[in-house]
Coordinates of C-alpha atoms and ligand atoms in Angstrom, one line a residue:
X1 CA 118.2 69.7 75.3
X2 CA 118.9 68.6 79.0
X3 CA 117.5 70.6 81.6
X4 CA 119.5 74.1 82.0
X5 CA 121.2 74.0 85.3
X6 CA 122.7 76.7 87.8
X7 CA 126.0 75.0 87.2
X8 CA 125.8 75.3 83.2
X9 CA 125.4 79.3 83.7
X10 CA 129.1 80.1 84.8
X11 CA 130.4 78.4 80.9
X12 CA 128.0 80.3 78.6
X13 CA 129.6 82.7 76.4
X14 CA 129.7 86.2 77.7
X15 CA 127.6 88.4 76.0
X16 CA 129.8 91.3 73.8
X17 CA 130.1 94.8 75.4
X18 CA 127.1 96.7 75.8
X19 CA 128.4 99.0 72.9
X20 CA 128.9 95.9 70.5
X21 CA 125.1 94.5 71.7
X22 CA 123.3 97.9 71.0
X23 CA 125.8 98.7 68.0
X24 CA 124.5 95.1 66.1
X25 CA 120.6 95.2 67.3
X26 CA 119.0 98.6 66.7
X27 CA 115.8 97.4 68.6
X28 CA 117.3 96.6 71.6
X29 CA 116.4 99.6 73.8
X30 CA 112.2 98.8 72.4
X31 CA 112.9 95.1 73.0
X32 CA 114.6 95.0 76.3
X33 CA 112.1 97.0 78.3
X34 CA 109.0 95.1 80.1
X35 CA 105.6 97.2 81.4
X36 CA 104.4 96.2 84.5
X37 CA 101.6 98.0 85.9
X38 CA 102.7 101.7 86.2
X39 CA 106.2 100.9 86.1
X40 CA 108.9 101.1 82.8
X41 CA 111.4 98.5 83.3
X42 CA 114.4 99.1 81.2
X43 CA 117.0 96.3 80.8
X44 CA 118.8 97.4 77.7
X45 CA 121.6 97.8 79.4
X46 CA 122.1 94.5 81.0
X47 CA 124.8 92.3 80.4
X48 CA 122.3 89.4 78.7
X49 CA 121.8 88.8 74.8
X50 CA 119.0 86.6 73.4
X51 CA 121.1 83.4 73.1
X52 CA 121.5 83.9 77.0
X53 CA 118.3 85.0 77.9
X54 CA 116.5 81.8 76.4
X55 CA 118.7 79.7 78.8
X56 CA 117.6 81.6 81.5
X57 CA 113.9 81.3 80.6
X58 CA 114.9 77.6 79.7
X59 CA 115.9 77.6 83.3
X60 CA 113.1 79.0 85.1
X61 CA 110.9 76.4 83.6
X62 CA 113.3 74.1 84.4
X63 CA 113.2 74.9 88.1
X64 CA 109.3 75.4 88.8
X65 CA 109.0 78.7 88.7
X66 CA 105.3 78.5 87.4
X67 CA 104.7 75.9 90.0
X68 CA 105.5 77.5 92.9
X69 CA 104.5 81.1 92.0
X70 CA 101.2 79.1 91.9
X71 CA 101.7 77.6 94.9
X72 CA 102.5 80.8 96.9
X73 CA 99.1 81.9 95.4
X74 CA 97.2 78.8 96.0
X75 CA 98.4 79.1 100.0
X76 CA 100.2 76.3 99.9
X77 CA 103.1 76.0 102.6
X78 CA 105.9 76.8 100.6
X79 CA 107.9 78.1 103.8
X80 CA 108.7 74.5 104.5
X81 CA 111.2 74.9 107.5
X82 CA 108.4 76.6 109.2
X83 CA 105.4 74.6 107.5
X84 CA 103.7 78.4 107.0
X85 CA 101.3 79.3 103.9
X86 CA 103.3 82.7 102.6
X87 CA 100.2 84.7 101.9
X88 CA 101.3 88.4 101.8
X89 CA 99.8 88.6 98.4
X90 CA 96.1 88.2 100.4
X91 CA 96.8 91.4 102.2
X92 CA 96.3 93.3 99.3
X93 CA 93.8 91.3 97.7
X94 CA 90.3 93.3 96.8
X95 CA 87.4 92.8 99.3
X96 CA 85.3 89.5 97.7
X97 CA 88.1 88.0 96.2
X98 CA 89.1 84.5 97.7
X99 CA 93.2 83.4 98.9
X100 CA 92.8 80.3 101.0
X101 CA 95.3 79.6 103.6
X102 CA 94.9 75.9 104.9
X103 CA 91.0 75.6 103.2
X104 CA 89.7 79.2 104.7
X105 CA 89.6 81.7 102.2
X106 CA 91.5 84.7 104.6
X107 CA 90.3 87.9 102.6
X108 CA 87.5 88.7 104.8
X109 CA 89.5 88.3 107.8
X110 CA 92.1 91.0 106.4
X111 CA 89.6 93.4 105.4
X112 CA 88.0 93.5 108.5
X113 CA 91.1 94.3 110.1
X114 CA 91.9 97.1 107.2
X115 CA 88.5 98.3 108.7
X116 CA 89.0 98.3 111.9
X117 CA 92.4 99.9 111.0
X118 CA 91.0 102.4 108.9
X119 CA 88.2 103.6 111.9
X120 CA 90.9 103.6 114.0
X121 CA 93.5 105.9 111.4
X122 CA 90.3 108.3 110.7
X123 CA 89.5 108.9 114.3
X124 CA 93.7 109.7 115.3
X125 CA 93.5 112.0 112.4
X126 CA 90.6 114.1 113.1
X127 CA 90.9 114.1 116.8
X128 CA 93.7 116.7 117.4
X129 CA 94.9 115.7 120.7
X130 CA 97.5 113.1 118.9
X131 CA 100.1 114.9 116.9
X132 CA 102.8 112.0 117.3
X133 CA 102.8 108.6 116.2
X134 CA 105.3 106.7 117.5
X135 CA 106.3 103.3 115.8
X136 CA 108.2 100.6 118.2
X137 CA 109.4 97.2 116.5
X138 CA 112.3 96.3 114.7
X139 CA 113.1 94.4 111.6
X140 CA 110.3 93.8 110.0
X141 CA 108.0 95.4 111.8
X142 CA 109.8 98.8 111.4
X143 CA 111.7 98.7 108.1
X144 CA 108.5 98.6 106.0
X145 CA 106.7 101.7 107.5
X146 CA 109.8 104.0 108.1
X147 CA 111.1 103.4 104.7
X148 CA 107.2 104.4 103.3
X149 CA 106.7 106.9 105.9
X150 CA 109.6 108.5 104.5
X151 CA 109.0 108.1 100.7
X152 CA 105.2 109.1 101.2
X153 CA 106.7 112.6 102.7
X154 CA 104.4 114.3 100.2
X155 CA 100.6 112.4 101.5
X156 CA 101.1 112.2 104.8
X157 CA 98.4 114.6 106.9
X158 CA 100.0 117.8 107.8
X159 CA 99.3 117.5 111.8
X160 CA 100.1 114.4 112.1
X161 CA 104.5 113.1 112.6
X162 CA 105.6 109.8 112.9
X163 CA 108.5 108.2 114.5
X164 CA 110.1 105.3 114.5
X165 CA 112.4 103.4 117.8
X166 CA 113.5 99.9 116.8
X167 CA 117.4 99.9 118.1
X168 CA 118.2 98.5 121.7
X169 CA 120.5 101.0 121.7
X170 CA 119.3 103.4 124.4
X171 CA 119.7 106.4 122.5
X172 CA 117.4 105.5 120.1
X173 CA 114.2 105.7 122.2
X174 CA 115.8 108.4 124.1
X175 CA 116.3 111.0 121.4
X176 CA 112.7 110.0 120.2
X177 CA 111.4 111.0 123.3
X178 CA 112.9 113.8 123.8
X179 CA 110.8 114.9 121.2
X180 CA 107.5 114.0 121.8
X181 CA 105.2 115.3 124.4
X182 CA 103.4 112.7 126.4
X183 CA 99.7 114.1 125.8
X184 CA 100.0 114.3 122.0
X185 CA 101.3 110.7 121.6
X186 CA 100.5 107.5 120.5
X187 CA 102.6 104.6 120.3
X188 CA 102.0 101.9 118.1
X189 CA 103.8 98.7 119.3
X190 CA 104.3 96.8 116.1
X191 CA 105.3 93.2 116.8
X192 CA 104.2 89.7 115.4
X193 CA 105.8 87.6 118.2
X194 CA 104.9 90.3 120.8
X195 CA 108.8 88.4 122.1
X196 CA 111.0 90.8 120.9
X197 CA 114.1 91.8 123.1
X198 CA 114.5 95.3 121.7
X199 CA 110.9 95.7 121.0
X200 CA 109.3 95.5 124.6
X201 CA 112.8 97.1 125.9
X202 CA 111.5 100.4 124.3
X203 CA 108.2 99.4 124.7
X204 CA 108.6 99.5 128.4
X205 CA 110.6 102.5 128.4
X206 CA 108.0 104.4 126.9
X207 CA 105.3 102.8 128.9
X208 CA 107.1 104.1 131.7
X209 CA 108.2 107.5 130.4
X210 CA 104.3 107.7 129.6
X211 CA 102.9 106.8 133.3
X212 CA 105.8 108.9 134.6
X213 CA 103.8 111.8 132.9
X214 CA 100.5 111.2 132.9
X215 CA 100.0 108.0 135.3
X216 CA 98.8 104.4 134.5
X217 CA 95.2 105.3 133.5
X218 CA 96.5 107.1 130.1
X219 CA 97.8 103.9 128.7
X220 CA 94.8 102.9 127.8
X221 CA 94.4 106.0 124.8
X222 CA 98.3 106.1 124.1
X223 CA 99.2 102.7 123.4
X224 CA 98.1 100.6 120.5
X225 CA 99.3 96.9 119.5
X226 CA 99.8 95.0 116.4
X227 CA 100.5 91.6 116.9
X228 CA 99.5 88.1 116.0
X229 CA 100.3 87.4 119.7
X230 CA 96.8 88.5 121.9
X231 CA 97.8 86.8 124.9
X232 CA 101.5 88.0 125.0
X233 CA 99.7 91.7 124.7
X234 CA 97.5 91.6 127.4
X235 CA 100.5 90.5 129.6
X236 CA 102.6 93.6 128.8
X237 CA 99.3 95.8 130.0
X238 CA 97.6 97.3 126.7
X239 CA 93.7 96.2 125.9
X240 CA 93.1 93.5 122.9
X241 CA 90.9 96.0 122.3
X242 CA 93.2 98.1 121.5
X243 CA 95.2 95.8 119.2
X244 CA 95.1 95.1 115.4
X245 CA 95.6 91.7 114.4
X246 CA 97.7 89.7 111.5
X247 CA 98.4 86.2 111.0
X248 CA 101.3 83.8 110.7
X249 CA 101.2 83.6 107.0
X250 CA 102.6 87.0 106.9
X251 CA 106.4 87.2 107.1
X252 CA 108.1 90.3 108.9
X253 CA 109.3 91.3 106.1
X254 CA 106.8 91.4 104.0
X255 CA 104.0 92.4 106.7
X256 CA 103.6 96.5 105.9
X257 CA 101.0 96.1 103.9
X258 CA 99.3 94.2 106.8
X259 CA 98.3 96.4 110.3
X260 CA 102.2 96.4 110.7
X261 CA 101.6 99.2 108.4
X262 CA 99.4 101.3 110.8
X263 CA 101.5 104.1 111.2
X264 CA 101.5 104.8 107.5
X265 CA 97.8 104.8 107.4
X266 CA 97.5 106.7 110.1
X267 CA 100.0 109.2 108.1
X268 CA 98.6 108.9 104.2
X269 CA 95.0 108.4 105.7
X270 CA 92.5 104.6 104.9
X271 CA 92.4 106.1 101.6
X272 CA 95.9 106.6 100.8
X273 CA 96.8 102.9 102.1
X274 CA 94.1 101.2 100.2
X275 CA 95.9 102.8 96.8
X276 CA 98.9 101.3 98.5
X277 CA 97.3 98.1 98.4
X278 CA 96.4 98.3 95.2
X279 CA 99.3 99.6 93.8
X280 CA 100.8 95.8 95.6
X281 CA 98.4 93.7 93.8
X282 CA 98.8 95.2 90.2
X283 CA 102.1 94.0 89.9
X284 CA 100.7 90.9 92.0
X285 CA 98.4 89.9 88.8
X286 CA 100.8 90.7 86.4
X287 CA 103.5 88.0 88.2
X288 CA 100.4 85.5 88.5
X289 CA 99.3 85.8 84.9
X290 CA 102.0 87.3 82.6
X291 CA 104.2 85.0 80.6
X292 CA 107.8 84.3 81.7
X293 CA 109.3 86.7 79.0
X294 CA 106.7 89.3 79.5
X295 CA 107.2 89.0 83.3
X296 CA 108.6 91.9 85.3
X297 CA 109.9 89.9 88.2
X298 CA 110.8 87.5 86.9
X299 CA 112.9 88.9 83.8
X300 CA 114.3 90.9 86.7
X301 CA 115.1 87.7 88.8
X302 CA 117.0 86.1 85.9
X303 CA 118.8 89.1 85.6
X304 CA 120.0 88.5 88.8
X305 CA 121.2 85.2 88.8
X306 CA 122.8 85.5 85.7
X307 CA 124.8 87.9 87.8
X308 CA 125.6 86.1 90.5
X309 CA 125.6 82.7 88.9
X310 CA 127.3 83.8 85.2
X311 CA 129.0 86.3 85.9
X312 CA 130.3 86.0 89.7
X313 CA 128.9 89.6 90.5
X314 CA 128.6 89.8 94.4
X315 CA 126.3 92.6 95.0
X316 CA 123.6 94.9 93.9
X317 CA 123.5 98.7 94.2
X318 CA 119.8 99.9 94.3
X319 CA 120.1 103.4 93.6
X320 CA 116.6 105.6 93.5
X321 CA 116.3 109.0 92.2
X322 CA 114.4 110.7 94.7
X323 CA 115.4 111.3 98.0
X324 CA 112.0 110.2 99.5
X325 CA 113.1 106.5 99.1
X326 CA 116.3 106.9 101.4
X327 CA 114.9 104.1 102.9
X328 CA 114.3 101.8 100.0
X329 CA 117.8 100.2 99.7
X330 CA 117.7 99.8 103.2
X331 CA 114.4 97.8 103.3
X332 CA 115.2 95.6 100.4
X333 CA 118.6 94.7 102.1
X334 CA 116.4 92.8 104.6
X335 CA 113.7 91.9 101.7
X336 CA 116.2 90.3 99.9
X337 CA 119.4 89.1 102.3
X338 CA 116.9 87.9 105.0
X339 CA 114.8 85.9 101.9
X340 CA 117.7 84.7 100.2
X341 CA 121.2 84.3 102.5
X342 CA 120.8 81.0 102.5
X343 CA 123.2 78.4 102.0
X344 CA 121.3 74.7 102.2
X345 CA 118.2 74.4 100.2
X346 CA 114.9 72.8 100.3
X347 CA 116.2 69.4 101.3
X348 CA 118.6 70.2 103.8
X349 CA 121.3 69.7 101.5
X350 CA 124.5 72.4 101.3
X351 CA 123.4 74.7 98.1
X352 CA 126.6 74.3 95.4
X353 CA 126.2 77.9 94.0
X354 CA 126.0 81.0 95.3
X355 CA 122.5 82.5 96.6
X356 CA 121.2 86.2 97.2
X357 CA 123.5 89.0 96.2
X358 CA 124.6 91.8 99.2
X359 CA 122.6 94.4 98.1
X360 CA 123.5 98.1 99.5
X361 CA 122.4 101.6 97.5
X362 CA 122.0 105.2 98.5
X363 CA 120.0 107.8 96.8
X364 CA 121.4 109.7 94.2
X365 CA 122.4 112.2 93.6
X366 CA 124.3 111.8 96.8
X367 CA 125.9 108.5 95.8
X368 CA 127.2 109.9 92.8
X369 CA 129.4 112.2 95.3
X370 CA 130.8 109.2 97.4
X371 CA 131.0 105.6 96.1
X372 CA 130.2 105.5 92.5
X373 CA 133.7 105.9 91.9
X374 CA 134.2 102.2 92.6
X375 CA 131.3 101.5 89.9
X376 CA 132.5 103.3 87.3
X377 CA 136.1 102.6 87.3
X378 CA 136.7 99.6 90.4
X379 CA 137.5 96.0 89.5
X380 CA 134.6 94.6 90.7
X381 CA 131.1 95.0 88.5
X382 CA 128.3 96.4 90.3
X383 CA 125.3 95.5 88.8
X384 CA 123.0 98.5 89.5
X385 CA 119.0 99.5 89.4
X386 CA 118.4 103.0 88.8
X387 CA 114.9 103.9 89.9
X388 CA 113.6 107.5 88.6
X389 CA 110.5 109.4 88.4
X390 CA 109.1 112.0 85.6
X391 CA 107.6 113.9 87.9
X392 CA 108.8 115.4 91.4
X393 CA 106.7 115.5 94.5
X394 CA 108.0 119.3 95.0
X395 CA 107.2 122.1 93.0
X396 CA 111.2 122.7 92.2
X397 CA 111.1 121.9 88.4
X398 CA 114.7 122.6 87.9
X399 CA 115.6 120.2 90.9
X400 CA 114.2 117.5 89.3
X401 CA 115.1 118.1 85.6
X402 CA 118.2 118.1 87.1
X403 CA 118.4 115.0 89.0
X404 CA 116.3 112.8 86.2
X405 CA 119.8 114.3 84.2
X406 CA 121.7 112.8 86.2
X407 CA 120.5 109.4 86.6
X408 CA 120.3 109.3 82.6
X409 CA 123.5 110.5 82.6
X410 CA 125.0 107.2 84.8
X411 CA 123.4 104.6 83.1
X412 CA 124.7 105.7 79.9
X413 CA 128.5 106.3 81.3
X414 CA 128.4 103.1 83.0
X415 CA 127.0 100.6 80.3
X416 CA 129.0 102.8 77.5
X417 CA 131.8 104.3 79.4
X418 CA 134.1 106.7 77.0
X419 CA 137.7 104.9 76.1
X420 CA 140.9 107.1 76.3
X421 CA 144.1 105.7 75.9
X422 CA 145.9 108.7 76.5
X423 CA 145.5 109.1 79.7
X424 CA 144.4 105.5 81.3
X425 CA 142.9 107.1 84.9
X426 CA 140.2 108.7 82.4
X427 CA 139.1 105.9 80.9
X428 CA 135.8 104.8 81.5
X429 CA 135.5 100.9 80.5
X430 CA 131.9 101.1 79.9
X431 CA 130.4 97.3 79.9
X432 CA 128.8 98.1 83.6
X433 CA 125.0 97.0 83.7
X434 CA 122.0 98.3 84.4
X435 CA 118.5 98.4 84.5
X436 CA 116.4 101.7 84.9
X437 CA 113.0 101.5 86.4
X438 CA 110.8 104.7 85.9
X439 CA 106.8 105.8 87.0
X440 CA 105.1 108.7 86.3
X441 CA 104.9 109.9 89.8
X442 CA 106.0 107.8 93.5
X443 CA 102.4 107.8 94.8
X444 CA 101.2 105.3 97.0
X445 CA 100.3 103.3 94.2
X446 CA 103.4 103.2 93.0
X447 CA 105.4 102.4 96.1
X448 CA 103.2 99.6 96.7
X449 CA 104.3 98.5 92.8
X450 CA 107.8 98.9 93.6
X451 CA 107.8 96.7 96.8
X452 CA 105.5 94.0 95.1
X453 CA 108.0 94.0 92.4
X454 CA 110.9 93.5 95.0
X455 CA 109.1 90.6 96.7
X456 CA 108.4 88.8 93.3
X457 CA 111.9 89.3 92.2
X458 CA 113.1 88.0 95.7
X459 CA 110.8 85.0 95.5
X460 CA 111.6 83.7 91.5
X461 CA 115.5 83.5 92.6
X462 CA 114.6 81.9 95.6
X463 CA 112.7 79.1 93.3
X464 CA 115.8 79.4 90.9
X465 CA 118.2 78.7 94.0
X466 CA 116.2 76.4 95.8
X467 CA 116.5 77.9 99.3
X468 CA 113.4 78.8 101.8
X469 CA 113.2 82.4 101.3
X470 CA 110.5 82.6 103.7
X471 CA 112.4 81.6 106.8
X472 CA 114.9 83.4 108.9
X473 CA 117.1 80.7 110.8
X474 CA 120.3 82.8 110.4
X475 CA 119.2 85.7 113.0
X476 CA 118.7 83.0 115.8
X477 CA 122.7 82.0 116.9
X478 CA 123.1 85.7 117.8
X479 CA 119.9 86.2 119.7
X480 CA 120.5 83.1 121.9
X481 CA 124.2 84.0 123.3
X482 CA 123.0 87.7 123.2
X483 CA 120.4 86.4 125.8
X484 CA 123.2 84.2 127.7
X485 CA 125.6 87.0 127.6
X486 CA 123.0 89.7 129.2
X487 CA 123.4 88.2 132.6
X488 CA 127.5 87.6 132.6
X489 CA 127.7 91.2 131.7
X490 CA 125.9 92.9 134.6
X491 CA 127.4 89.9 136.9
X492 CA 124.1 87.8 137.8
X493 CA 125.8 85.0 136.2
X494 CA 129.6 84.3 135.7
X495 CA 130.9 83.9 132.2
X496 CA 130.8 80.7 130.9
X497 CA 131.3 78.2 127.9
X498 CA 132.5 80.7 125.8
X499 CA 135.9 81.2 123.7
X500 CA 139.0 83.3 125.1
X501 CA 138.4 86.0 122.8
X502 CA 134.6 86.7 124.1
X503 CA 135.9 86.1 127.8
X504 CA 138.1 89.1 127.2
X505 CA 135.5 91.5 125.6
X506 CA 133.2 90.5 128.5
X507 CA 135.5 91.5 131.2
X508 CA 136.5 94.4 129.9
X509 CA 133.3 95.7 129.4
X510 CA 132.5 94.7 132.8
X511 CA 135.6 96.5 134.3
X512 CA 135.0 99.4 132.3
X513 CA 130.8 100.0 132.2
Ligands
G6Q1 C1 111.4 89.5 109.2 C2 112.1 88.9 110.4 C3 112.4 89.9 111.4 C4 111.2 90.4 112.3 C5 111.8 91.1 113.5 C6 110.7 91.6 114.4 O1 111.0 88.8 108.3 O2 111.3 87.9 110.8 O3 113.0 91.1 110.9 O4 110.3 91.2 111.6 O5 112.6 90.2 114.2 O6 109.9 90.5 114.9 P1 108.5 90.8 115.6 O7 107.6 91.5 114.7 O8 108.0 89.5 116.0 O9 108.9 91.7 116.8

């Protein structure tokens, strides 16, 4: 057989309705589900048969997938616009163990910082003068420990609040604060580059709002750095001392399990971050050693481009059961859209399939109540991952036998739907895949499996689509004009070079601000 192509995917047969697939193979809902770690990944109800699903194993070995999951883990620079090891998989590694990034194994390097981290996280909890934590950064440097910050609700120490500013917006930093009394607070000012705009806007602000308060001396004890940048942090006034390092080998958006993810510690305690940790590298071993078909991530992956690439589905709705992971969709929107909206691939050359889906969710139950109209009955097929727990981090055991109900309940109505001809705006189609992706508990373990799992995913359809998942080039048209625009607006420079249309909104902002 020739080598399986993207191109081939879009003229395989469809497979049969869910109801026909789990009507002619009784072990479908034993075969179709993958253990990885702690989690249950059940893909019964995806739109894939056998016949289909060797194709897209075919075409995973076909397109290196092996090879360069090895070669993410042997440090090699697989970020090739950037010429960048992508070693996010070291941060998590155990102390001893060996991930060499340009000949230097870098474990030792990260524990020391987790270390130095974790002195740092035990002294802010047991000294009660700090009651606030406040994160500034944005992106990458925000995403990942607001999103956990949130869905660790349940570990975090009970003095102890965090906060998170990452918007230019004004408001944002304003209404945070508001809020926060200048004695009691740190700031943490999370930022690789140490160059971000928004990020030393707010930065400043606080600094400011902090000196204002309590005069220049109390920086030193209320402002902390994370950065990869020492020199750019000493310029904006806080000690290297005071800063916790990572490297360039660490993207953004895969950097909280680096010191970007300070805060967190700080809120679920050394202890609590190092099961985070480990909870990341379970499902890390399981992607380096498992076989293809065994493989969470990357069953998961083909999944997904079967979607896209078979099927023509645009998007993916990630839908958790438990309102601690409010954040989650919202973090793998960059995880994934950042990694994989990307339209020329390896060589330079314009990609001739589609790439990364536009992925979007909201917990549920709440989503049931707004848009899941549209994915039970819309025209478009919303391929969707339910993610559920057995156990609630609350003591309110109806609340949660409820809610597991309900997620059951909308992966069975969408894959099997219920027909009636009678009256056509009750019929439910059915046909609408899913997978369903359960734990025991969201601990920190488990969070950290969830995210690793994300990544993997993320990085096997990268591989598949053959784009540099690891770089960001997309974000950088915007920032530039953004930074020619600033001037033209507050009239230290005339408008220039730009189309009619911009002219207009510039000079009416400027007439009106
Ligand atoms: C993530 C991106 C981006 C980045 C932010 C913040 O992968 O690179 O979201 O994290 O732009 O950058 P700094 O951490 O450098 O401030």
């Amino acid at each position: 057989m020739n080598d399986i192509t993207l191109d081939d995917l879009a003229s395989l047969p469809r497979p049969d309705h869910l109801r026909e697939l789990f009507a002619t193979d009784p072990g479908r809902a034993e075969r179709y589900v993958t253990a990885a770690g702690d989690l249950r990944i059940d893909w019964s109800k995806a739109s894939i048969d056998d016949p289909t699903l060797d194709v897209l194993l075919a075409l995973a070995e076909s397109s290196g997938v092996e090879a360069r999951r090895d070669a993410m883990f042997a440090g090699d620079h697989i970020n090739v616009t950037e010429d960048r090891a992508v070693g996010h998989a070291a941060l998590r590694m155990p102390a001893g163990s060996s991930f060499e990034v340009d000949g230097e194994n870098v474990v030792p390097d990260v524990h020391e910082v987790l270390d130095a981290m974790g002195a740092f996280a035990d002294r802010i909890r047991s000294d009660e003068s700090i009651t606030h934590v406040v994160n500034i950064g944005i992106g990458g440097s925000d995403l990942g420990p607001a999103m956990a910050y949130r869905a660790m609700r349940a570990f975090r120490h009970d003095r102890i609040r965090c906060s998170f500013v990452s918007n230019i917006g004004g408001d944002d930093i304003a209404s945070v604060l508001a809020d926060c009394d200048p004695a009691s607070t740190l700031f943490v000012v999370a930022s690789k580059t140490f160059g971000t705009i928004e990020t030393l806007t707010n930065a400043r602000t606080a600094r400011t709002w902090l000196i204002d308060a309590l005069g220049e001396a109390a920086v030193a004890d209320h402002f902390v750095a994370v950065s990869t940048n020492a020199e750019r942090v000493a310029e904006f006034g806080i000690d290297t001392g005071n800063m916790f390092g990572f490297w360039d080998w660490v993207g953004g958006r895969y950097s909280v399990d680096s010191a970007i993810g300070l805060s967190l510690m700080i809120a679920i305690g050394p202890v609590g971050f190092r099961e985070f940790l480990g909870g990341f590298h379970v499902i890390d071993e399981h992607f380096r050693t498992a076989p293809l078909r065994e493989n969470a991530p990357v069953l998961m992956a083909l999944l997904g481009v079967w979607y896209a690439n078979g099927l023509g589905h645009d998007t993916k709705a990630v839908l958790p059961y438990a309102n601690d992971l409010a954040r989650f969709p919202a973090y793998l929107q960059q995880l994934d859209m950042e990694s994989n909206g990307k339209s020329v691939d390896l060589d330079g050359h314009r990609v001739t399939h589609d790439t990364g889906p536009i992925i979007w969710g909201e917990p549920g139950t709440n989503g049931q109540h707004a848009f899941y109209q549209l994915i039970h009955q819309g025209t478009r097929i919303i391929p969707c991952d339910f993610i559920g727990f057995a156990k609630g981090n609350h003591s309110y055991q109806e609340h949660h036998d409820l809610l597991m109900a309900n997620l059951f309940a909308q992966s069975e109505a969408l894959a099997f739907g219920r027909s009636n001809d009678a009256e056509p705006h009750r019929n439910f189609e059915g046909d609408r895949p899913n997978t369903v992706i359960l734990a025991e508990r969201l601990t920190p373990s488990v969070l950290g499996q969830l995210i690793a799992l994300y990544e993997h995913v993320v990085h096997v359809q990268g591989t598949i689509w053959g784009v540099d998942s690891y770089d960001q080039w997309g974000v950088e048209l915007g920032k530039e004009l953004a930074n020619q625009i600033t001037p033209e607006l507050t009239g230290e420079a005339k408008p220039d070079d730009h189309d009619s249309a911009t002219n207009a909104l510039i000079s009416w902002y400027r007439t009106h601000r």
